[in-house]
Short mmCIF file of C-alpha atoms and ligand atoms in Angstrom, two decimals:
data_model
loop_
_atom_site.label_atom_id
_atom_site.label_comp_id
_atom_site.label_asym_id
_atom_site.label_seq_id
_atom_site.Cartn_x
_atom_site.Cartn_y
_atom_site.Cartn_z
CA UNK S 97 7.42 -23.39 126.80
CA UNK S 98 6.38 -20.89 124.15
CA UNK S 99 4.60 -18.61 126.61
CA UNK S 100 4.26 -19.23 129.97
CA UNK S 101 6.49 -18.88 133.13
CA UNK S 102 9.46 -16.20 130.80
CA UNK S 103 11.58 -14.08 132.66
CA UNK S 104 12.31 -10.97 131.94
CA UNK S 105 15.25 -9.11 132.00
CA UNK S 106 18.09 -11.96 131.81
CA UNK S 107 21.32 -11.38 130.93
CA UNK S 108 22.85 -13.18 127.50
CA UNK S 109 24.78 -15.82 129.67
CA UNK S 110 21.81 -16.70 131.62
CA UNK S 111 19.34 -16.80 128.23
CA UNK S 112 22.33 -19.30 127.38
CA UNK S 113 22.62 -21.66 130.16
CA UNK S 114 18.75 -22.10 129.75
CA UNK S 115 18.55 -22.68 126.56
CA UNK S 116 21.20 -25.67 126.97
CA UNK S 117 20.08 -26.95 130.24
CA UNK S 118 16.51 -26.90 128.34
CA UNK S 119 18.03 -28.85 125.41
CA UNK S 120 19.62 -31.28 128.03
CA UNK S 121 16.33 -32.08 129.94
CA UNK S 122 14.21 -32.98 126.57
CA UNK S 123 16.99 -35.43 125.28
CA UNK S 124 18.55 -36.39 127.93
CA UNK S 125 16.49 -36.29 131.33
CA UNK S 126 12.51 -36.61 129.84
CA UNK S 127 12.90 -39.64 127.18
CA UNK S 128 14.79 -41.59 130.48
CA UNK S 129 12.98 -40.28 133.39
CA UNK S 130 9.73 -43.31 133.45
CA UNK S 131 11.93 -45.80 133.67
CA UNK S 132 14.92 -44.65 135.76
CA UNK S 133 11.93 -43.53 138.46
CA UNK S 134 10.01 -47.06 138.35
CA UNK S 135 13.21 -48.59 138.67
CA UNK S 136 14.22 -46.64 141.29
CA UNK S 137 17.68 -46.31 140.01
CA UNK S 138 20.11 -43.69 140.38
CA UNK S 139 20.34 -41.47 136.99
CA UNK S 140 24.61 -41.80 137.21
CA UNK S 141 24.40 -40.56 133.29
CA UNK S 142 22.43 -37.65 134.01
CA UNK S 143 24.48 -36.72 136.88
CA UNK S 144 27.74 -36.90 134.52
CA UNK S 145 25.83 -34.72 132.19
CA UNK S 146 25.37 -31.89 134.49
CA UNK S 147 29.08 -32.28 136.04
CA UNK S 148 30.20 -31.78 132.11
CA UNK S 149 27.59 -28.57 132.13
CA UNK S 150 29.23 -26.93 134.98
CA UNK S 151 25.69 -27.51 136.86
CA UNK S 152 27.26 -28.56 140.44
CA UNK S 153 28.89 -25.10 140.55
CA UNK S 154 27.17 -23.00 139.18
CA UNK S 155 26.63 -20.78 141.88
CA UNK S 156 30.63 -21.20 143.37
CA UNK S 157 31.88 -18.06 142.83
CA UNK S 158 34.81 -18.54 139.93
CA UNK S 159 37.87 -17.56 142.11
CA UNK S 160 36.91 -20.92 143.23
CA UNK S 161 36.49 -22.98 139.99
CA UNK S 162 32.52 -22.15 139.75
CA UNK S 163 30.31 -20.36 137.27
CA UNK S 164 29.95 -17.53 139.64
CA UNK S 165 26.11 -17.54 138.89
CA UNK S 166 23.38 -15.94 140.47
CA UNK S 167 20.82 -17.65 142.51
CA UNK S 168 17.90 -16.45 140.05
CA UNK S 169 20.23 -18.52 137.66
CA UNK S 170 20.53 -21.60 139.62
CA UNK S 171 16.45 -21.51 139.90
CA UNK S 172 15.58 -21.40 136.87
CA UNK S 173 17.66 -24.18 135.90
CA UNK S 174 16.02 -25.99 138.95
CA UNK S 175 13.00 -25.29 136.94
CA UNK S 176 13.99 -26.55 134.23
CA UNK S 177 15.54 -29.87 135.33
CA UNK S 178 12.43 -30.21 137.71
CA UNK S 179 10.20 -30.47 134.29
CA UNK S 180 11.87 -33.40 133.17
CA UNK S 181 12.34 -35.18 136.41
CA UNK S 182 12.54 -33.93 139.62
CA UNK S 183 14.81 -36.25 141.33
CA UNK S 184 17.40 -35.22 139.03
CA UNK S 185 16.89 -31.87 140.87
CA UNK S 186 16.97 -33.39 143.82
CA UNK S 187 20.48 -34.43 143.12
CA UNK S 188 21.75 -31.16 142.97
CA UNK S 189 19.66 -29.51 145.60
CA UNK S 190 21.39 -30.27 149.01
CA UNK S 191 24.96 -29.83 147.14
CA UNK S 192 23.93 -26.34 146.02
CA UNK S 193 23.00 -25.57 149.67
CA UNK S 194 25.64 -27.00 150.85
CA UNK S 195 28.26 -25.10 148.92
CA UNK S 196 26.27 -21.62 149.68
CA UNK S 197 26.62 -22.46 153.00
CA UNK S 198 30.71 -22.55 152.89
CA UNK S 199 30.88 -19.85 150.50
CA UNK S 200 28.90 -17.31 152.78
CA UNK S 201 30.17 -18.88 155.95
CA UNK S 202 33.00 -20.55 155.67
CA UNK S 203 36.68 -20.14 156.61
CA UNK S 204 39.06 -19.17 153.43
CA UNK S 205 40.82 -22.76 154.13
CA UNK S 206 37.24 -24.43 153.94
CA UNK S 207 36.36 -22.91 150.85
CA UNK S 208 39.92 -23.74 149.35
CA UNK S 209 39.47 -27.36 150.64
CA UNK S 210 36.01 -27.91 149.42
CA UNK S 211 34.38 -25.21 146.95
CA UNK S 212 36.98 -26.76 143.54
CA UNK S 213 35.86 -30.22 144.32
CA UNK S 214 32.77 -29.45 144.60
CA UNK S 215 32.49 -27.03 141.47
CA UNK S 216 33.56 -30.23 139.49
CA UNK S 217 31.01 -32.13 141.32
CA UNK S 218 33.72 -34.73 142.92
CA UNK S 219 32.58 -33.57 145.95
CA UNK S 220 28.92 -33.96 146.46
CA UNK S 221 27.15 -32.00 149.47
CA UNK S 222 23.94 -33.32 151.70
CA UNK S 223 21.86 -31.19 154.29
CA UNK S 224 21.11 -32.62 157.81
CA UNK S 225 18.82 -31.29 159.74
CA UNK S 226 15.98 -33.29 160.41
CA UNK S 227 15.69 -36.21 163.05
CA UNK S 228 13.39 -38.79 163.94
CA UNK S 229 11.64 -36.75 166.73
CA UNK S 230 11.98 -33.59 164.95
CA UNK S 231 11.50 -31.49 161.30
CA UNK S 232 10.00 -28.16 162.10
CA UNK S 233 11.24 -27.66 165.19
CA UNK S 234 14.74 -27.27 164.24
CA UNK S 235 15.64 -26.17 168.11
CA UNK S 236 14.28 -29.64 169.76
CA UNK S 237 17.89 -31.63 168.25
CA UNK S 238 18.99 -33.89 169.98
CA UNK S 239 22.12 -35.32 168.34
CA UNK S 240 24.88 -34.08 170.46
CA UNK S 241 28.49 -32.97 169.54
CA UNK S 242 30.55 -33.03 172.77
CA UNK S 243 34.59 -32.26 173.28
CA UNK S 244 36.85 -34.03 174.19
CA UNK S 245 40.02 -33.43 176.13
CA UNK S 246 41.90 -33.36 173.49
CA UNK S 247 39.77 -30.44 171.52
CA UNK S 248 37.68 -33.20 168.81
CA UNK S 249 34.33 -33.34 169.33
CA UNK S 250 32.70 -36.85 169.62
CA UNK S 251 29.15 -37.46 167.84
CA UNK S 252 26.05 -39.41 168.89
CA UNK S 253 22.60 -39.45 168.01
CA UNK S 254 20.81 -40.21 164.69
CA UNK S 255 19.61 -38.01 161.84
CA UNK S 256 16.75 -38.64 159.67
CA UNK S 257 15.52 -37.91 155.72
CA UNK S 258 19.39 -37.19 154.16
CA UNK S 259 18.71 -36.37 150.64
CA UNK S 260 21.87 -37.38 149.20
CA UNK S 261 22.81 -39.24 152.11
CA UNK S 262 24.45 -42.46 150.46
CA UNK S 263 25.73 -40.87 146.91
CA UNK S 264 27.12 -37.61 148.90
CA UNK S 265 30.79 -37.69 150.36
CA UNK S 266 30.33 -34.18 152.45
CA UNK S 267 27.42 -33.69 154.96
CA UNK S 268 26.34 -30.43 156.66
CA UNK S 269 25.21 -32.06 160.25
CA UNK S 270 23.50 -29.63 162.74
CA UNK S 271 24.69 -31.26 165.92
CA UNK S 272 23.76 -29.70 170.07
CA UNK S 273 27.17 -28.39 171.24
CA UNK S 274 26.03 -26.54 174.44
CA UNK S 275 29.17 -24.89 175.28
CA UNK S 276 28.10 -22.20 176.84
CA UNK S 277 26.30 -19.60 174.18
CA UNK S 278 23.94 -17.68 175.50
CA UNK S 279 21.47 -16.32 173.30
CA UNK S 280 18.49 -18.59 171.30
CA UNK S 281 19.85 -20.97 169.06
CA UNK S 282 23.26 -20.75 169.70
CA UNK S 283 23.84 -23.91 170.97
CA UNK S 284 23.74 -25.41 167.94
CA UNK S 285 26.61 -26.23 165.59
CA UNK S 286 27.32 -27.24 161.67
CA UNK S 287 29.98 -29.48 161.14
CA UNK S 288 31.28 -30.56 157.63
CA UNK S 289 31.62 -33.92 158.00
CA UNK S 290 33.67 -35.66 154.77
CA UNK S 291 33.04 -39.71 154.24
CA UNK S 292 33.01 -42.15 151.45
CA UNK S 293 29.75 -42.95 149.63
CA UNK S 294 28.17 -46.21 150.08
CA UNK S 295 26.21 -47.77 152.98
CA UNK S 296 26.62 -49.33 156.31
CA UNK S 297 29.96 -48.15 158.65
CA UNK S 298 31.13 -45.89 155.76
CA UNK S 299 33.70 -44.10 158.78
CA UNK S 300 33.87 -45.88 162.28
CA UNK S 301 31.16 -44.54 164.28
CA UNK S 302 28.92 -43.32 161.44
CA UNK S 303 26.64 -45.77 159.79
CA UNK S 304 24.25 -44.83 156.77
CA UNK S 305 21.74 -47.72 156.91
CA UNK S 306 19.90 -48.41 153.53
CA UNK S 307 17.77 -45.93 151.48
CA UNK S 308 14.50 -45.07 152.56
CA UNK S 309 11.34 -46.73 150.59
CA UNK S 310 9.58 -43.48 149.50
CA UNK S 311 6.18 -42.75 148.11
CA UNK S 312 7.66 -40.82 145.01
CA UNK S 313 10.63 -38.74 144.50
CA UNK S 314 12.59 -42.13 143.35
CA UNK S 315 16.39 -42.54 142.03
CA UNK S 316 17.66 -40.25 144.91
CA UNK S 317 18.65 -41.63 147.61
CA UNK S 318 16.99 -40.60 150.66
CA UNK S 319 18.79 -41.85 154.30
CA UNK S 320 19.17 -41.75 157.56
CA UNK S 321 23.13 -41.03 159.31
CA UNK S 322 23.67 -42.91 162.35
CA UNK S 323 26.20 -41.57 164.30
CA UNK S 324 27.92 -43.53 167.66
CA UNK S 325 30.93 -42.27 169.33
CA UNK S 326 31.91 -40.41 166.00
CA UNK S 327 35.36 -38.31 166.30
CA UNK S 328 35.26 -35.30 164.13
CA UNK S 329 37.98 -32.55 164.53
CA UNK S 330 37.03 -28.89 165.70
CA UNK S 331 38.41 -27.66 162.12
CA UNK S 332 35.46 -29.31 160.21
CA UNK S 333 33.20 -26.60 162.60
CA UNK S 334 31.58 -24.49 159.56
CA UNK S 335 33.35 -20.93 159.92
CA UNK S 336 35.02 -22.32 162.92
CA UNK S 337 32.12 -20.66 165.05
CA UNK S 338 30.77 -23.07 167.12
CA UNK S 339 27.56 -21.79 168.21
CA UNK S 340 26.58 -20.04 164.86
CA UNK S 341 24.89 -23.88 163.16
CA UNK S 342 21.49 -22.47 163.64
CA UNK S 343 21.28 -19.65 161.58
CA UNK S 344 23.76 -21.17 158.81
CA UNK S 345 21.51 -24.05 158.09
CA UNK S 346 18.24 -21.22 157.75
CA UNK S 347 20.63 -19.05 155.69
CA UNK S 348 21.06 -22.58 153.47
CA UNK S 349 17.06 -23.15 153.86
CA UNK S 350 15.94 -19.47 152.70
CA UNK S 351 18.11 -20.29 149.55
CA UNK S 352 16.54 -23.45 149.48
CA UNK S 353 13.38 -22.31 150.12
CA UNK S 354 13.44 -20.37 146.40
CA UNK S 355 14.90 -23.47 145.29
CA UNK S 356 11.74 -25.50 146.04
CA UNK S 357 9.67 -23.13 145.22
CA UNK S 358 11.60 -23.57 141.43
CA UNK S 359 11.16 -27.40 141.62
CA UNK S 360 7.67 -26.79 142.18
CA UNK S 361 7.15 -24.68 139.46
CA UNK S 362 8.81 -27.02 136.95
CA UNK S 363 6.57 -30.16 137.68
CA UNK S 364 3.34 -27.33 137.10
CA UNK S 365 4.79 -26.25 134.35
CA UNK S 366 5.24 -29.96 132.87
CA UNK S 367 1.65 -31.23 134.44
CA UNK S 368 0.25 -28.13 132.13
CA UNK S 369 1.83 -29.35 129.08
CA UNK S 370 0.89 -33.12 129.56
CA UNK S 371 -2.73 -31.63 130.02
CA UNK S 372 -2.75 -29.11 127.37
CA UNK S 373 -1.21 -31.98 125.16
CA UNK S 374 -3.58 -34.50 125.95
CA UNK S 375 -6.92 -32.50 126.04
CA UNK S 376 -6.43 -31.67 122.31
CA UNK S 377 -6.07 -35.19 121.52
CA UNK S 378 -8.83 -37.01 123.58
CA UNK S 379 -12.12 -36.99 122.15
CA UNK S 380 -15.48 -37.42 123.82
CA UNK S 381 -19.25 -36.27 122.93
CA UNK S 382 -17.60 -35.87 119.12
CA UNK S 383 -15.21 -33.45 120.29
CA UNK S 384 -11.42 -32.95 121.70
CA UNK S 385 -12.00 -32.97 125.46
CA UNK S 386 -10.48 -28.96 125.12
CA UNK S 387 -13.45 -28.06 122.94
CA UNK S 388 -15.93 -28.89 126.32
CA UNK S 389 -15.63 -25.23 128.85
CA UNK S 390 -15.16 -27.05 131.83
CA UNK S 391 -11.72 -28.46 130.67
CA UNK S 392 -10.98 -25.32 128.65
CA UNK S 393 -11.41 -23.32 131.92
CA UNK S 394 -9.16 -26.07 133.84
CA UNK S 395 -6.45 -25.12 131.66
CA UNK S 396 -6.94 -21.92 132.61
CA UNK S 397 -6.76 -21.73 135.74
CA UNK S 398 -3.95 -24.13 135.44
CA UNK S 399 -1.33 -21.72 133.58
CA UNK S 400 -2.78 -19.08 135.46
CA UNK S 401 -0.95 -20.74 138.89
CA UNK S 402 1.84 -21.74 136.62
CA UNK S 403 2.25 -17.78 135.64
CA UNK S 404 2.01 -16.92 139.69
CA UNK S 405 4.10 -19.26 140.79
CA UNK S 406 6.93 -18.72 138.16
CA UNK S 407 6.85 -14.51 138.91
CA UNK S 408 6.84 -14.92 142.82
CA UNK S 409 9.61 -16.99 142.61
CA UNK S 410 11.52 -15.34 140.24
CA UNK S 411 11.03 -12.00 142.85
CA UNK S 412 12.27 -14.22 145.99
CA UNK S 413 15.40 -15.26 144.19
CA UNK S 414 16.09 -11.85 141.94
CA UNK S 415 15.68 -10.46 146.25
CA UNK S 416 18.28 -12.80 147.98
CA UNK S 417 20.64 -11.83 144.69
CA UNK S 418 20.33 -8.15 145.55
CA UNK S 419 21.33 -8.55 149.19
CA UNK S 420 17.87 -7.73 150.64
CA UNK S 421 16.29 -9.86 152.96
CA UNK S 422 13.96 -12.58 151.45
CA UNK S 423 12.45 -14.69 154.04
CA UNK S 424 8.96 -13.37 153.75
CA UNK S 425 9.14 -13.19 149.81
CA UNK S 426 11.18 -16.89 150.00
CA UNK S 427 8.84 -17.99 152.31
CA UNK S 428 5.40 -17.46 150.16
CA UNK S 429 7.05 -18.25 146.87
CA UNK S 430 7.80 -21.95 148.43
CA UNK S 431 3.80 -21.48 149.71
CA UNK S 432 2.06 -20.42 146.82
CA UNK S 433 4.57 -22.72 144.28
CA UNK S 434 3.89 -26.03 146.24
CA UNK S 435 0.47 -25.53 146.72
CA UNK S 436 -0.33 -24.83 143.05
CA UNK S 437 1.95 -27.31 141.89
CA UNK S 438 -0.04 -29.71 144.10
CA UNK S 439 -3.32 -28.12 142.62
CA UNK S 440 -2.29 -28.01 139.05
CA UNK S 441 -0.95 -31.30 139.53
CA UNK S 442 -4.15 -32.84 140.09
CA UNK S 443 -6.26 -31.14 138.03
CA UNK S 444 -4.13 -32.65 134.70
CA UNK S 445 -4.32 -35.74 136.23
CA UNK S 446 -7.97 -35.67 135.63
CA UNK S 447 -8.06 -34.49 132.39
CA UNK S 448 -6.13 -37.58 131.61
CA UNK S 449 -9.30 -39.36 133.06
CA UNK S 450 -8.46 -43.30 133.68
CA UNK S 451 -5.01 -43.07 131.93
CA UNK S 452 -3.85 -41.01 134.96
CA UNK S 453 -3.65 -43.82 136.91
CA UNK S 454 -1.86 -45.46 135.11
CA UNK S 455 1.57 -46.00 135.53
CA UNK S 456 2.81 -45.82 131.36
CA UNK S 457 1.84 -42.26 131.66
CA UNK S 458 4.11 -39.55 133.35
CA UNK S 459 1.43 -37.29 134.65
CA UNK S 460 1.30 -40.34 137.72
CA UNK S 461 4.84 -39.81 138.54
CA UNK S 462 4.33 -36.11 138.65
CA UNK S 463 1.06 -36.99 141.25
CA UNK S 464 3.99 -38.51 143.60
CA UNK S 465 5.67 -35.72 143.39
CA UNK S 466 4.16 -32.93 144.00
CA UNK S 467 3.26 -33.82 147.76
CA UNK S 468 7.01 -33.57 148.72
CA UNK S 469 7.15 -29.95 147.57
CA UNK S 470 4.35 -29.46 150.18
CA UNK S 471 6.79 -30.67 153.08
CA UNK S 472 10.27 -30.32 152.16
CA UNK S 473 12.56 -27.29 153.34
CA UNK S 474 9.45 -26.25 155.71
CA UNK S 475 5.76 -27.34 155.55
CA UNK S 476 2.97 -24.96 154.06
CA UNK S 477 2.16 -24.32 157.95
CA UNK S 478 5.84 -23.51 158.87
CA UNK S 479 6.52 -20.97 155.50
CA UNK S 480 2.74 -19.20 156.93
CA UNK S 481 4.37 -18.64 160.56
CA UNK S 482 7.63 -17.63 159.21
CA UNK S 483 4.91 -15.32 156.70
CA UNK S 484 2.83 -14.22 159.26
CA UNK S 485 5.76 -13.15 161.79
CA UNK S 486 8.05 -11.20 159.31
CA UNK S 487 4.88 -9.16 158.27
CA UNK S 488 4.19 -8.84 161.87
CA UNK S 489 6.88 -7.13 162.08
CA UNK S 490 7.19 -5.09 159.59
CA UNK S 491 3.46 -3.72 160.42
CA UNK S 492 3.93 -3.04 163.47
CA UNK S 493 1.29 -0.79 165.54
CA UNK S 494 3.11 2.39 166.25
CA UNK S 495 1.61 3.64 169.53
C1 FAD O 736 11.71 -37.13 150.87
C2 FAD O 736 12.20 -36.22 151.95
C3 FAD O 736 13.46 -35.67 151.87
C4 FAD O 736 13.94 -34.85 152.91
N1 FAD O 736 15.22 -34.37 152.84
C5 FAD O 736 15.74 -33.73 153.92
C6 FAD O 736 17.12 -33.35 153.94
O1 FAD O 736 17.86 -33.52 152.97
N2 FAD O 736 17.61 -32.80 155.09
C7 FAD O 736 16.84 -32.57 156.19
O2 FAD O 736 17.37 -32.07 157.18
N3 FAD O 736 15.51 -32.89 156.17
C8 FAD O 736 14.95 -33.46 155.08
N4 FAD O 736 13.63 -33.81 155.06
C9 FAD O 736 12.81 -33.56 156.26
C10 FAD O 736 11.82 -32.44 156.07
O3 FAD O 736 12.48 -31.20 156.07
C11 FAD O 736 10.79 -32.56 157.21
O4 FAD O 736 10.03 -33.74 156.98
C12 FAD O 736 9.89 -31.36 157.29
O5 FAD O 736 10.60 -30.23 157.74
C13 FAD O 736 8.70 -31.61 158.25
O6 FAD O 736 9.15 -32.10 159.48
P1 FAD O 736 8.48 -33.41 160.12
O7 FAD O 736 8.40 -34.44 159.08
O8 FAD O 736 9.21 -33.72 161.36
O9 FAD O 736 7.01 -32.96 160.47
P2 FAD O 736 6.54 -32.24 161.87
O10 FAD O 736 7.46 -31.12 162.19
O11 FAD O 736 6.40 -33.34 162.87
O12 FAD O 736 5.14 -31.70 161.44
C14 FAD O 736 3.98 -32.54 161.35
C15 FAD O 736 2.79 -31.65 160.96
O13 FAD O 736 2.57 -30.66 161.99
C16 FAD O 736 2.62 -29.36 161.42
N5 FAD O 736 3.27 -28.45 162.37
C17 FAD O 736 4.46 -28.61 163.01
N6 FAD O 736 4.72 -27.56 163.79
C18 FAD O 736 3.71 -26.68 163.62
C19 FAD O 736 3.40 -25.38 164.15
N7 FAD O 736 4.24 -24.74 164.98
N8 FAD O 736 2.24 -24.79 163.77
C20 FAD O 736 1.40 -25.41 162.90
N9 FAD O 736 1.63 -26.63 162.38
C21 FAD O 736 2.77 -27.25 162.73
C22 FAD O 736 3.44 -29.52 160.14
O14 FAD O 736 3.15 -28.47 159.22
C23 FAD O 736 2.99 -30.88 159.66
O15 FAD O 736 1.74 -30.74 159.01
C24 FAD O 736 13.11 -34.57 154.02
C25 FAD O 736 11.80 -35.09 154.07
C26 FAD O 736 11.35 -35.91 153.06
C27 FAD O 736 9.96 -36.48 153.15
#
């Protein structure tokens, strides 16, 4: 895009991996992304494309075979790949949380074991959190991780929404180990489970029944893990800290948090070129529907929430990469992005008038999209608690 959502201030190497992961998403990602989504089919090509880029570790640090990028980086390629088609980012999403997740908190033999394999992207990560009975209130689990005598713990319960859950072949599970820990939260424990990809008893006692039938947000898989009587040893416990699950996975959410807010900005960004594109072109009253104020002031406002979006995010992420604390920042970009995405979303859809609705044009995809970004890695309510309390905080009255 000639003019909206630039960053300032990036290095050569970043200005680099941009301008090819740009190059890669118009030939490779935007001429294929109609019919891969309609068909609902995995985009294996794609995938192989960004394992040859170095995308699925770009953010390992090198010692372990990675690109050693920063997580401003790794957003704006989100961005980028979220413009063309944002199950594609989906793809890498959980993985990249995943691997932050070991590389921050992990023991130095679980980041030899899995950070190489997973720079290459022969190891592919997913995120489980979420159950049945429970999103937002990440406390209320209920799958339980009990020991044994002899020191493995044995799984049961069932986890819900797994992006990534049948193509991945390492899952971060939050499982209740209630060994004591006193404290809030610190009953809860990650394990690094390792299994094949497929469906159905992939590892006895842990069954990945069939992909979920989603709205949008097509091609990715999207499961739920059943586990019964599953035997995991005490090694695969993430840092070896039992106890510690709870704040790992919201260390992995406040990355993904910018990381949303990214995807977000991407499908805006592509709505408002559709838009743009098409109101030049369509004609009414003798004139290109851009010619008539109220669409010219549509467009607007529309790159005006693109331009917001983009620099809020780009502050949450350029934060996290300087070592401060982001949740508030993290936490308004994914507000702010999703909403406007949602907004901006809509509003090209009806500049497109009837041919909006229909499915040959790509501005309907982006409609099933955007609602996700509204939901996933917190809902808009959740990111304004999380908002509200941090600034609480920080204001306090001084009596
Ligand atoms: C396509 C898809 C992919 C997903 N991928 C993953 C994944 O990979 N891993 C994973 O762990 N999860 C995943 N999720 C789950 C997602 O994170 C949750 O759906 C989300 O956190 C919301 O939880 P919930 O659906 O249980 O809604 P609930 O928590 O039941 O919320 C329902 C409504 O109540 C509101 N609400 C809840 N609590 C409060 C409160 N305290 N104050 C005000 N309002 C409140 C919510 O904002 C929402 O509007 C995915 C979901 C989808 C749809």
């Amino acid at each position: 895009m000639a003019r909206l959502a630039q960053t300032a201030g990036l290095s050569d190497v970043q200005s680099e991996i941009l301008a090819t992961v740009r190059e890669f998403v118009d030939k490779e990602i935007i001429p294929k992304a109609q019919e891969l989504e309609h068909g609902d089919t995995y985009p294996a090509e794609i995938v192989e494309g960004m394992k040859e880029m170095g995308l699925f570790g770009i953010t390992i640090p090198e010692e372990y075979g990675g690109l050693g990028e920063s997580l401003l980086t790794y957003a704006l390629v989100v961005e980028e790949i979220a413009r063309g088609w944002m199950s594609v980012s989906g793809v890498i999403n959980t993985h990249f949380i995943v691997a932050h997740m070991i590389a921050r908190h992990g023991t130095e033999a679980q980041k030899r074991h899995f950070l190489p394999r997973m720079a290459t992207g022969e190891v592919r990560g997913a995120f489980s959190m979420s159950e049945p009975g429970l999103g937002s209130d990440v406390a209320a689990i209920s799958t339980k991780a009990t020991r044994d005598g002899g020191g493995d713990y044995v799984v049961d319960g069932t986890k819900m929404w797994l992006t990534n859950g049948g193509t991945s072949t390492l899952v971060a599970l939050l499982a209740r180990t209630d060994e004591g820990a006193d404290g809030p939260h610190r009953n809860l424990t990650t394990f690094l489970v390792e299994k094949p990809e497929g469906y159905g008893e992939v590892l006895p006692g842990l069954t990945i029944p069939g992909k979920l039938d989603k709205m949008g947000y097509k091609g990715v898989d999207t499961t739920e893990a059943v586990f019964d009587g599953f035997r995991i040893g005490a090694y695969t416990v993430l840092g070896e800290t039992p106890g510690r699950g709870f704040s790992y996975m919201m260390d992995g959410i406040e990355v993904g948090r910018v990381n949303v807010a990214a995807r977000a900005c991407g499908i805006a960004i592509r709505a408002f070129e559709l838009a743009i594109e098409y109101a030049q072109q369509r004609e009414t009253f003798g004139k290109p529907i851009a010619e008539h104020q109220a669409i010219a002031f549509k467009l607007a406002d529309m790159a005006t929430k693109v331009e917001a979006a983009h620099q809020m995010m780009v502050n949450a992420a350029r934060l996290k990469d300087s070592g401060t604390r982001n949740d508030v920042e993290a936490g308004m970009a994914k507000l702010i992005a999703s909403e406007y995405c949602a907004e901006v979303t809509q509003e090209a859809f009806r500049i497109h008038g009837g041919y909006g609705y229909s499915t040959e044009y790509e501005i309907e995809r982006l409609m099933r999209e955007a609602p996700f970004l509204l939901i996933g890695e917190g809902t808009s309510e959740i990111q304004k608690t999380i908002i509200s309390k941090g600034l609480l905080e920080e204001y306090r009255l001084r009596s």
